[in-house]
XYZ file of C-alpha atoms in Angstrom:
672
model
C -57.139 6.850 -27.543
C -57.393 8.334 -24.056
C -54.147 8.642 -22.128
C -53.793 6.299 -19.182
C -52.842 7.870 -15.875
C -51.099 5.394 -13.613
C -52.096 4.912 -10.015
C -49.223 5.625 -7.575
C -48.596 1.902 -6.998
C -48.327 1.429 -10.773
C -45.844 4.288 -11.130
C -43.463 3.209 -8.350
C -42.601 0.147 -6.320
C -41.078 2.250 -3.543
C -43.391 2.683 -0.534
C -42.226 6.208 0.318
C -42.681 7.323 -3.284
C -46.171 5.823 -3.478
C -47.220 7.733 -0.359
C -45.963 11.035 -1.764
C -47.454 10.432 -5.204
C -50.787 10.063 -3.436
C -50.124 13.439 -1.786
C -49.294 14.944 -5.190
C -52.662 13.737 -6.500
C -54.495 15.183 -3.493
C -52.699 18.527 -3.856
C -53.005 18.552 -7.671
C -49.243 18.930 -8.063
C -47.328 17.925 -11.164
C -44.406 15.496 -11.011
C -42.264 13.701 -13.572
C -44.597 10.719 -13.181
C -47.697 12.686 -14.194
C -45.803 14.408 -17.017
C -44.712 11.003 -18.324
C -48.348 9.885 -18.360
C -49.382 13.034 -20.238
C -46.519 13.007 -22.748
C -46.041 10.039 -25.032
C -42.559 9.406 -26.406
C -42.085 10.321 -30.061
C -42.267 6.923 -31.809
C -39.853 7.984 -34.558
C -37.238 9.382 -32.189
C -37.612 6.433 -29.814
C -36.410 4.081 -32.539
C -33.518 6.341 -33.569
C -35.152 7.138 -36.932
C -35.168 10.941 -36.757
C -32.176 12.852 -38.113
C -31.862 16.558 -37.278
C -28.168 17.044 -37.975
C -28.758 19.699 -40.651
C -31.420 22.232 -41.611
C -32.660 20.209 -44.596
C -34.443 18.082 -41.991
C -35.443 16.878 -39.535
C -35.852 13.753 -41.607
C -38.247 11.120 -40.272
C -37.409 7.748 -41.790
C -40.764 6.037 -41.403
C -43.083 4.135 -43.698
C -41.645 3.888 -47.189
C -39.056 6.611 -46.470
C -35.735 4.826 -46.017
C -33.319 7.685 -46.783
C -32.931 11.255 -45.635
C -32.690 14.264 -47.944
C -28.904 13.802 -48.122
C -29.341 10.098 -48.888
C -28.415 8.864 -45.382
C -29.768 5.370 -44.789
C -31.701 4.132 -41.795
C -28.615 2.343 -40.445
C -26.477 5.483 -40.799
C -29.042 7.692 -39.047
C -29.593 5.266 -36.178
C -25.831 4.770 -35.745
C -25.241 8.541 -35.757
C -27.856 9.086 -33.082
C -26.390 6.344 -30.913
C -22.840 7.661 -31.410
C -23.845 11.206 -30.474
C -25.540 9.955 -27.314
C -22.356 8.079 -26.343
C -20.317 11.232 -26.947
C -22.631 13.306 -24.740
C -22.496 10.726 -21.959
C -18.716 10.423 -22.190
C -18.335 14.206 -22.067
C -20.507 14.472 -18.938
C -18.538 11.937 -16.925
C -15.154 12.979 -18.254
C -15.741 16.675 -17.613
C -16.504 15.717 -14.022
C -13.058 14.093 -13.857
C -11.413 17.198 -15.318
C -12.984 19.401 -12.629
C -11.615 17.143 -9.900
C -8.141 17.365 -11.428
C -8.361 21.156 -11.292
C -9.547 20.983 -7.670
C -6.567 18.828 -6.707
C -4.221 21.227 -8.494
C -5.721 24.273 -6.770
C -5.591 22.530 -3.409
C -1.891 21.679 -3.536
C -0.981 25.068 -4.991
C -2.706 26.764 -2.054
C -5.588 28.332 -3.997
C -8.262 26.031 -2.521
C -7.240 25.780 1.146
C -10.343 23.851 2.242
C -9.200 20.794 0.256
C -6.141 18.587 0.497
C -4.787 15.095 0.024
C -6.783 12.813 2.299
C -5.540 9.472 0.950
C -1.800 9.583 0.314
C -1.652 5.849 -0.451
C -4.139 6.276 -3.276
C -2.104 9.232 -4.514
C 0.980 7.022 -4.783
C -0.952 4.358 -6.655
C -2.362 6.880 -9.125
C 1.082 8.426 -9.591
C 2.303 5.033 -10.764
C -0.527 4.729 -13.278
C 0.194 8.224 -14.645
C 3.985 7.758 -14.825
C 4.590 10.400 -12.142
C 7.830 9.990 -10.197
C 7.361 9.562 -6.453
C 11.071 9.672 -5.554
C 13.745 12.270 -6.217
C 17.157 11.603 -7.756
C 18.526 10.565 -4.356
C 15.845 7.897 -4.019
C 13.968 9.772 -1.312
C 10.188 10.138 -1.267
C 9.130 13.454 -2.754
C 6.784 15.718 -0.727
C 3.150 14.714 -1.054
C 2.176 18.157 -2.362
C 4.702 17.931 -5.196
C 3.509 14.460 -6.200
C -0.109 15.597 -6.037
C 0.618 18.595 -8.254
C 2.262 16.409 -10.867
C -0.603 13.904 -10.658
C -3.132 16.682 -11.225
C -1.186 17.997 -14.231
C -0.755 14.499 -15.657
C -4.491 13.876 -15.242
C -5.322 17.107 -17.041
C -2.917 16.097 -19.795
C -4.990 12.975 -20.476
C -7.844 15.102 -21.785
C -5.989 16.803 -24.620
C -2.652 15.058 -25.094
C -1.133 15.452 -28.558
C 0.418 12.003 -28.904
C 0.275 8.527 -27.424
C -2.841 7.001 -25.879
C -4.816 7.182 -22.631
C -2.447 5.919 -19.928
C -5.020 4.062 -17.849
C -5.555 1.537 -20.647
C -2.578 -0.343 -19.231
C -4.666 -1.190 -16.167
C -6.700 -3.611 -18.281
C -5.612 -7.241 -18.744
C -2.911 -7.588 -21.409
C -5.177 -9.674 -23.630
C -7.791 -6.908 -23.566
C -5.150 -4.318 -24.484
C -4.119 -6.472 -27.459
C -7.711 -6.572 -28.697
C -7.976 -2.799 -28.489
C -4.745 -2.407 -30.458
C -5.807 -4.896 -33.112
C -9.204 -3.261 -33.576
C -7.829 0.290 -33.570
C -10.089 1.518 -30.762
C -7.475 2.690 -28.231
C -8.457 6.251 -27.272
C -5.670 8.730 -27.989
C -6.996 11.319 -25.551
C -10.325 11.779 -23.802
C -11.499 14.959 -25.503
C -10.237 14.019 -28.959
C -12.481 10.973 -29.280
C -15.557 12.919 -28.135
C -14.844 15.684 -30.654
C -14.202 13.169 -33.416
C -17.501 11.416 -32.664
C -19.317 14.712 -33.219
C -17.240 15.414 -36.334
C -17.914 12.001 -37.841
C -21.667 12.406 -37.353
C -21.831 15.855 -38.962
C -23.807 15.908 -42.205
C -21.872 14.540 -45.142
C -19.129 12.885 -43.107
C -18.962 9.258 -41.868
C -21.756 7.335 -43.591
C -20.973 3.728 -42.699
C -22.899 2.488 -39.654
C -20.267 -0.025 -38.579
C -17.466 2.532 -38.867
C -19.449 5.076 -36.843
C -20.181 2.555 -34.115
C -16.576 1.366 -33.933
C -15.626 4.915 -33.065
C -18.366 4.928 -30.414
C -16.341 2.152 -28.753
C -13.213 4.299 -28.869
C -15.047 7.351 -27.549
C -16.584 5.407 -24.654
C -13.268 3.789 -23.719
C -11.887 7.288 -23.198
C -14.617 7.726 -20.616
C -14.477 4.368 -18.822
C -10.694 3.915 -18.747
C -10.023 7.661 -18.794
C -12.339 10.389 -17.539
C -14.505 8.312 -15.213
C -11.601 6.307 -13.809
C -9.685 9.518 -13.167
C -12.765 11.031 -11.499
C -12.992 8.086 -9.105
C -9.275 8.097 -8.294
C -9.069 11.853 -7.772
C -12.168 11.810 -5.544
C -10.508 9.150 -3.398
C -7.312 11.215 -3.151
C -9.200 14.361 -2.150
C -11.945 12.908 0.043
C -10.768 9.440 1.046
C -11.181 5.963 -0.398
C -14.545 4.546 0.695
C -14.867 1.770 3.262
C -18.071 0.349 4.762
C -20.158 2.625 6.972
C -23.669 2.196 8.338
C -26.458 4.562 7.366
C -30.092 4.637 6.203
C -31.894 5.000 2.906
C -35.186 6.525 1.730
C -37.217 9.651 2.360
C -37.916 8.636 5.948
C -34.410 9.846 6.833
C -35.718 13.442 6.744
C -36.341 14.954 10.168
C -39.536 16.541 11.490
C -37.581 18.651 13.968
C -34.353 19.556 12.147
C -33.400 21.757 9.223
C -33.403 19.412 6.223
C -30.967 20.085 3.406
C -30.984 17.869 0.321
C -27.766 17.713 -1.701
C -28.387 16.513 -5.244
C -26.224 16.038 -8.322
C -22.772 14.601 -8.868
C -19.978 16.870 -7.564
C -18.304 15.763 -4.315
C -16.357 19.028 -4.158
C -19.562 20.835 -3.193
C -21.253 18.134 -1.117
C -18.190 17.466 1.053
C -18.109 21.140 2.019
C -21.844 21.170 2.775
C -21.213 18.223 5.109
C -18.456 20.183 6.862
C -20.621 23.307 7.143
C -23.576 21.388 8.580
C -21.309 20.125 11.379
C -20.081 23.615 12.276
C -21.063 24.258 15.944
C -21.941 27.896 15.211
C -24.402 26.902 12.472
C -25.870 24.134 14.604
C -26.529 26.706 17.341
C -27.994 29.059 14.739
C -30.413 26.314 13.669
C -31.446 25.841 17.309
C -32.047 29.571 17.621
C -34.637 29.201 14.850
C -36.450 26.443 16.740
C -34.842 23.414 15.097
C -33.092 20.596 16.936
C -30.202 20.581 14.471
C -29.302 20.123 10.802
C -30.099 16.978 8.823
C -28.379 16.363 5.491
C -29.584 13.794 2.990
C -28.613 13.023 -0.575
C -30.368 12.394 -3.865
C -28.836 10.643 -6.878
C -25.045 10.294 -7.100
C -24.284 13.065 -4.643
C -26.040 10.745 -2.213
C -23.712 7.919 -3.216
C -20.609 10.109 -2.837
C -21.416 11.394 0.651
C -22.964 8.263 2.106
C -20.009 6.004 1.207
C -17.459 8.408 2.680
C -19.317 10.282 5.425
C -22.320 8.066 6.205
C -24.770 10.816 5.172
C -28.156 9.095 4.701
C -29.627 8.986 1.220
C -33.097 10.319 0.572
C -33.609 8.541 -2.724
C -32.745 8.099 -6.363
C -33.401 10.080 -9.537
C -37.212 9.850 -9.641
C -37.555 10.872 -5.984
C -36.064 14.356 -6.288
C -39.445 16.089 -6.684
C -41.006 13.843 -4.056
C -38.473 15.060 -1.488
C -39.843 18.582 -1.900
C -43.406 17.246 -1.646
C -42.678 16.214 1.948
C -42.847 19.904 2.849
C -39.898 19.309 5.159
C -36.985 20.378 2.944
C -35.613 23.844 3.650
C -33.137 23.815 0.754
C -32.311 21.562 -2.159
C -28.744 22.271 -3.252
C -27.883 21.046 -6.759
C -24.859 21.076 -9.026
C -24.732 19.080 -12.303
C -26.452 16.204 -14.126
C -29.812 14.486 -13.634
C -31.464 17.552 -12.076
C -35.035 18.147 -13.243
C -36.195 21.618 -14.214
C -39.537 20.619 -12.706
C -38.003 21.173 -9.254
C -38.278 24.958 -9.566
C -42.073 25.333 -9.943
C -42.605 22.640 -7.324
C -40.302 24.401 -4.832
C -42.360 27.579 -5.380
C -45.356 25.782 -3.876
C -43.437 25.208 -0.651
C -40.951 27.076 1.531
C -38.086 25.148 -0.107
C -35.310 27.150 -1.756
C -33.804 25.517 -4.839
C -30.144 26.565 -5.029
C -28.028 25.947 -8.133
C -24.267 26.102 -7.636
C -22.443 25.136 -10.842
C -21.157 27.565 -13.452
C -22.346 24.984 -16.008
C -25.970 24.725 -14.887
C -28.608 27.278 -13.975
C -32.355 26.672 -13.613
C -34.873 29.417 -14.267
C -36.662 30.296 -11.048
C -33.926 29.049 -8.729
C -31.400 30.902 -6.570
C -27.899 30.741 -8.047
C -24.966 30.770 -5.632
C -21.968 29.882 -7.735
C -19.556 27.519 -6.061
C -15.899 28.508 -6.070
C -13.329 26.019 -4.775
C -11.119 28.878 -3.549
C -13.872 29.866 -1.056
C -15.464 26.447 -0.680
C -16.297 26.288 3.021
C -17.332 29.940 3.151
C -19.883 29.407 0.363
C -21.094 26.145 1.894
C -21.738 27.924 5.196
C -23.642 30.658 3.353
C -25.879 28.020 1.761
C -26.501 26.218 5.050
C -27.361 29.502 6.779
C -29.919 30.301 4.056
C -31.511 26.908 4.596
C -31.740 27.511 8.343
C -33.492 30.834 7.713
C -36.289 28.978 5.911
C -37.039 26.637 8.819
C -39.564 28.978 10.566
C -41.504 29.133 7.268
C -42.178 25.386 7.263
C -45.829 24.343 7.077
C -47.437 20.913 7.134
C -45.020 18.033 6.570
C -45.580 14.623 4.983
C -42.435 12.602 5.711
C -43.123 8.912 5.012
C -42.009 6.646 7.830
C -40.037 4.526 5.373
C -36.303 3.903 5.545
C -33.955 0.925 5.539
C -30.491 0.317 7.015
C -27.627 -0.105 4.585
C -23.857 -0.615 4.497
C -22.268 1.217 1.537
C -18.620 1.860 0.714
C -17.306 -1.243 -1.041
C -14.473 0.272 -3.046
C -12.329 -2.226 -4.935
C -9.615 -1.548 -2.352
C -11.930 -2.564 0.479
C -13.090 -5.682 -1.358
C -9.423 -6.678 -1.681
C -8.986 -6.118 2.054
C -12.195 -7.934 3.043
C -11.221 -11.002 1.046
C -7.563 -11.160 2.033
C -6.767 -8.937 5.003
C -4.263 -6.139 5.372
C -1.215 -8.135 4.272
C -2.658 -10.407 1.601
C -5.483 -8.430 0.043
C -6.602 -10.245 -3.091
C -9.579 -11.210 -5.207
C -8.340 -14.804 -5.111
C -11.136 -15.926 -2.704
C -13.752 -14.476 -5.072
C -12.267 -16.330 -8.025
C -12.091 -19.507 -5.932
C -15.740 -19.180 -4.932
C -16.768 -18.801 -8.587
C -14.606 -21.724 -9.651
C -16.071 -23.910 -6.906
C -19.611 -22.856 -7.773
C -20.500 -21.240 -4.458
C -20.879 -18.054 -6.451
C -22.412 -18.752 -9.842
C -21.236 -15.471 -11.355
C -21.294 -11.690 -10.966
C -23.775 -9.056 -12.153
C -23.084 -5.322 -12.224
C -26.525 -3.722 -11.902
C -26.211 -0.008 -12.547
C -27.910 2.960 -14.088
C -30.798 5.319 -13.727
C -34.532 5.246 -13.133
C -36.953 5.810 -15.997
C -40.589 6.912 -15.671
C -41.480 4.722 -18.669
C -41.246 1.684 -16.390
C -42.452 1.299 -12.818
C -39.943 3.096 -10.568
C -37.447 0.623 -9.029
C -39.469 -2.441 -10.132
C -36.972 -3.752 -12.679
C -33.984 -3.116 -10.407
C -35.696 -4.876 -7.520
C -36.828 -7.847 -9.577
C -33.531 -8.650 -11.268
C -31.469 -8.227 -8.089
C -33.806 -10.483 -6.115
C -33.574 -13.177 -8.782
C -29.801 -12.967 -9.058
C -28.935 -13.276 -5.384
C -31.466 -16.112 -5.058
C -29.483 -17.873 -7.794
C -26.117 -17.394 -6.017
C -25.053 -14.482 -8.237
C -23.111 -11.746 -6.453
C -24.454 -8.296 -7.380
C -22.334 -5.121 -7.429
C -24.087 -1.812 -7.935
C -23.556 1.892 -8.539
C -25.736 4.930 -9.155
C -29.512 4.932 -8.821
C -29.654 1.152 -9.192
C -27.639 0.891 -5.982
C -30.058 3.240 -4.239
C -32.996 1.039 -5.254
C -31.419 -1.978 -3.542
C -30.487 0.102 -0.508
C -34.086 1.196 -0.022
C -35.204 -2.422 -0.286
C -32.821 -3.385 2.539
C -30.559 -5.561 0.379
C -27.324 -3.887 1.452
C -26.830 -5.350 4.908
C -24.926 -8.567 5.709
C -27.958 -10.176 7.325
C -29.795 -9.946 3.966
C -27.785 -13.021 2.950
C -29.488 -15.076 5.687
C -32.918 -14.356 4.266
C -32.591 -13.998 0.499
C -29.332 -15.320 -0.921
C -28.847 -18.769 -2.380
C -26.939 -21.277 -0.215
C -23.516 -20.817 -1.837
C -23.598 -17.017 -1.913
C -24.913 -17.055 1.656
C -21.904 -19.069 2.804
C -19.508 -16.572 1.221
C -21.328 -13.529 2.625
C -21.476 -14.986 6.132
C -17.804 -15.955 6.043
C -16.566 -12.571 4.818
C -19.229 -10.438 6.513
C -20.516 -8.697 3.394
C -23.985 -8.183 1.905
C -24.972 -10.126 -1.228
C -25.420 -6.755 -2.961
C -22.378 -4.486 -2.784
C -22.634 -0.703 -3.058
C -19.628 0.483 -5.097
C -20.374 4.165 -5.487
C -21.720 6.769 -7.871
C -22.203 6.393 -11.613
C -18.621 7.484 -12.408
C -17.504 4.698 -10.072
C -18.306 2.011 -12.615
C -14.568 2.296 -13.125
C -14.251 0.480 -9.764
C -16.161 -2.413 -11.322
C -13.810 -2.411 -14.320
C -10.883 -2.560 -11.902
C -12.375 -5.537 -10.036
C -13.034 -7.393 -13.303
C -9.505 -6.673 -14.528
C -8.046 -8.010 -11.272
C -10.248 -11.114 -11.469
C -8.962 -11.767 -14.994
C -5.338 -11.542 -13.859
C -5.809 -13.684 -10.716
C -5.896 -16.885 -12.819
C -8.651 -19.463 -12.836
C -11.202 -17.374 -14.722
C -9.456 -16.938 -18.054
C -7.157 -14.148 -19.165
C -9.597 -11.414 -20.070
C -12.719 -9.673 -18.787
C -14.606 -11.382 -21.630
C -13.847 -14.779 -20.045
C -15.431 -14.049 -16.658
C -18.961 -15.293 -15.835
C -20.274 -11.760 -15.474
C -22.934 -9.486 -16.988
C -23.479 -5.730 -16.803
C -26.899 -4.140 -17.011
C -28.974 -0.987 -16.623
C -32.602 -2.155 -16.463
C -34.129 1.329 -16.032
C -31.592 3.471 -17.920
C -32.564 6.919 -19.194
C -29.454 9.104 -19.647
C -26.808 9.374 -22.344
C -24.234 8.636 -19.651
C -25.737 5.160 -19.369
C -25.115 4.544 -23.066
C -21.476 5.596 -22.698
C -21.087 3.282 -19.686
C -22.708 0.412 -21.558
C -20.451 0.953 -24.556
C -17.184 1.090 -22.613
C -18.181 -2.036 -20.687
C -18.848 -3.814 -23.982
C -15.517 -2.548 -25.315
C -13.927 -4.041 -22.178
C -15.325 -7.455 -23.095
C -18.581 -7.543 -21.139
C -22.056 -8.662 -22.125
C -24.327 -5.704 -21.328
C -28.130 -5.636 -21.210
C -30.155 -2.418 -21.222
C -33.857 -2.309 -20.329
C -36.627 0.316 -20.480
C -36.331 1.195 -24.192
C -34.330 0.407 -27.327
C -32.956 3.544 -29.018
C -31.715 1.595 -32.069
C -34.813 -0.513 -32.699
C -35.364 1.213 -36.049
C -32.383 -0.534 -37.674
C -31.859 -4.281 -37.756
C -28.360 -3.649 -39.087
C -27.375 -1.507 -36.091
C -28.833 -4.086 -33.695
C -26.673 -6.715 -35.400
C -23.540 -4.546 -35.139
C -24.012 -3.865 -31.412
C -24.492 -7.530 -30.636
C -23.041 -10.014 -33.126
C -20.417 -7.851 -34.880
C -19.085 -6.304 -31.666
C -18.882 -9.707 -29.999
C -16.878 -11.054 -32.962
C -14.497 -8.070 -32.823
C -14.023 -7.340 -29.142
C -15.709 -10.134 -27.181
C -18.501 -8.029 -25.696
C -22.008 -7.309 -26.912
C -24.844 -4.884 -26.194
C -28.510 -5.879 -26.197
C -31.679 -3.964 -25.396
C -34.163 -6.283 -23.668
C -37.585 -4.894 -22.813
C -38.790 -7.652 -20.505
C -37.385 -8.043 -16.996
C -37.868 -11.818 -16.886
C -35.988 -12.128 -20.169
C -33.134 -10.028 -18.740
C -32.751 -12.558 -15.933
C -32.981 -15.541 -18.302
C -30.346 -14.202 -20.708
C -28.047 -13.217 -17.856
C -28.082 -16.645 -16.210
C -27.716 -18.337 -19.583
C -24.638 -16.207 -20.350
C -23.064 -16.844 -16.930
C -23.543 -20.601 -17.284
C -22.135 -20.487 -20.826
C -18.997 -18.707 -19.580
C -18.632 -21.224 -16.739
C -18.785 -24.045 -19.265
C -16.206 -22.365 -21.521
C -13.829 -22.150 -18.550
C -14.323 -25.835 -17.779
C -15.924 -25.094 -14.411
C -18.377 -27.420 -12.729
C -22.044 -27.073 -13.590
C -23.749 -24.843 -11.021
C -25.399 -27.007 -8.354
C -26.886 -25.180 -5.337
C -27.572 -28.456 -3.531
C -23.839 -28.728 -2.724
C -23.830 -25.711 -0.440
C -25.299 -24.591 2.828
C -26.273 -28.005 4.173
C -24.464 -27.580 7.478
C -26.552 -24.644 8.559
C -29.741 -24.886 6.567
C -31.594 -26.880 9.229
C -31.277 -23.878 11.572
C -32.391 -21.202 9.118
C -36.110 -21.018 10.067
C -35.130 -20.808 13.737
C -32.511 -18.091 13.172
C -34.761 -15.958 11.011
C -37.252 -15.659 13.858
C -34.648 -13.940 16.055
C -33.496 -10.329 16.239
C -30.014 -9.655 14.810
C -28.199 -9.729 18.168
C -29.977 -12.939 19.132
C -29.052 -14.489 15.759
C -25.385 -13.730 16.293
C -25.489 -15.172 19.820
C -27.286 -18.317 18.651
C -24.864 -18.855 15.802
C -21.547 -17.783 17.307
C -21.880 -17.422 21.064
C -22.361 -14.669 23.631
C -18.946 -12.989 23.223
C -19.395 -12.389 19.501
C -22.912 -11.056 20.016
C -21.624 -8.562 22.566
C -18.803 -7.532 20.269
C -21.232 -7.067 17.384
């Protein structure tokens, strides 16, 4: 059968991406989209039925073959493959947290002078979670640097502690902690559970699918309530806790007249210094000496999420747009660190004047320039990188920057959500719980995760989010899923006027928030866990995360990190839906364990659903089921929005400033 090559509008739903895919076709340039069309997934591996854990294999359990050479069953092989993917994902996110702990330690010990404690309040909060004393014997507050040093050491201790359990588990609702204790899935330390997952799945070791998958829960919990949560907290301490800022999203943020530098990856330690270097007056003048008007930074992937929510740096796009950014011909340098970086960038950059610069000791790419980042000389190295980018500006040829970008308001940390709902002196999630109890908000969806070339780029994210907010479901997002909504324009408060259901619209207008909240990078799913834990302890929505009318999902997932996230959310009591593909479809027994057995044990379940309409149907069904279990009123949108609905068509015809004036008066419009 001939391979089908997708037209650009079949490969992506994003207008900027479609335009550049058309350019790629005209220029006969390869991208991940064309490679996906040329390369079919291995059907055996896709279903989890290939075992290559020893040299007697690989064993392909297809047809009448239902055991490997060693006798491993289909269920055992599929469970091993899933468990190993969870371990890899947990190690990626947790290692990121470890690096931030070392950066904090070096900063307060004077070895990394370009960093310091930016959020002392967050430091004090984290000290409490890690059992670090903040006062001396006389009851006086200890110096911030001393507290920060002890916090960094305590954080590092969580990775390889020899006794006890991960300390952050106590941040979960008490009922959830009891379930973890009863089921024996409390992680003892972050690294230990990852190592044990690999040990258990070595040939001739754990050969019971349910037992293997129970440890996957334990391994993932060490990520979600350990490594990832530490990464988020330490980033906030070092770089500031996010609060809403206004910026723009999509490839149209690149400048025709400025030096364009793309920062891509996941490490805020590097990107924050690039931001500082790009603002240096000497380098700005150097860029002008080369004929540019200035320096324009933009982000791809989770580096974009880190810098836009703290510094307002515009985002160029999500995972599948990294090659397309180079195709614009307007990028002088793409600076990358770790995770989700395609090797296909190097040959593509060779076709342009773009310099691909790798910076992490953990990741090199053949054909790129490697400038290893060292926190002890952070700003110096960042300036060196920016200067190299400026030097490439005179080499720029024809550019193809799509005129496509959308405004957005990112930066909804759980701390800011508390503040937005309750103010400085009574910050609380109580109003959110009240809105769910009353039925103004039907429930909550956490839409997260990657992009995947096996489905139309952004289509599943865009579809499910549109359906949820229309049905009065508040959506919180991280990672590349958040970037998809940002590009669609869903992350501005006025979106609620046009797209949200009547109850959700009332809440958004009252509080001044969008119906889709940007909560950060992919490690920041820990912020979502924190919000859910607070909701469960606020009363009115049960006693546990499992009681809340909420669903987590990754409709276009592709990375092992996504499987770790999904698993720790399930272990926390959530119903989680994954789209795109089902890596355990080869074993009915494993499918049953991930859904029915896990729900019986821990209250959460994991399902792979390969139809976007079905994802929406199951989500709404679950939310309504949880509402019923809590004794809440049946969702009825006709109860809300009546007072202002008659004016909606009129208001939507006006520009934003005119809308505000019409609704609230001249003074408020001027203030806005």
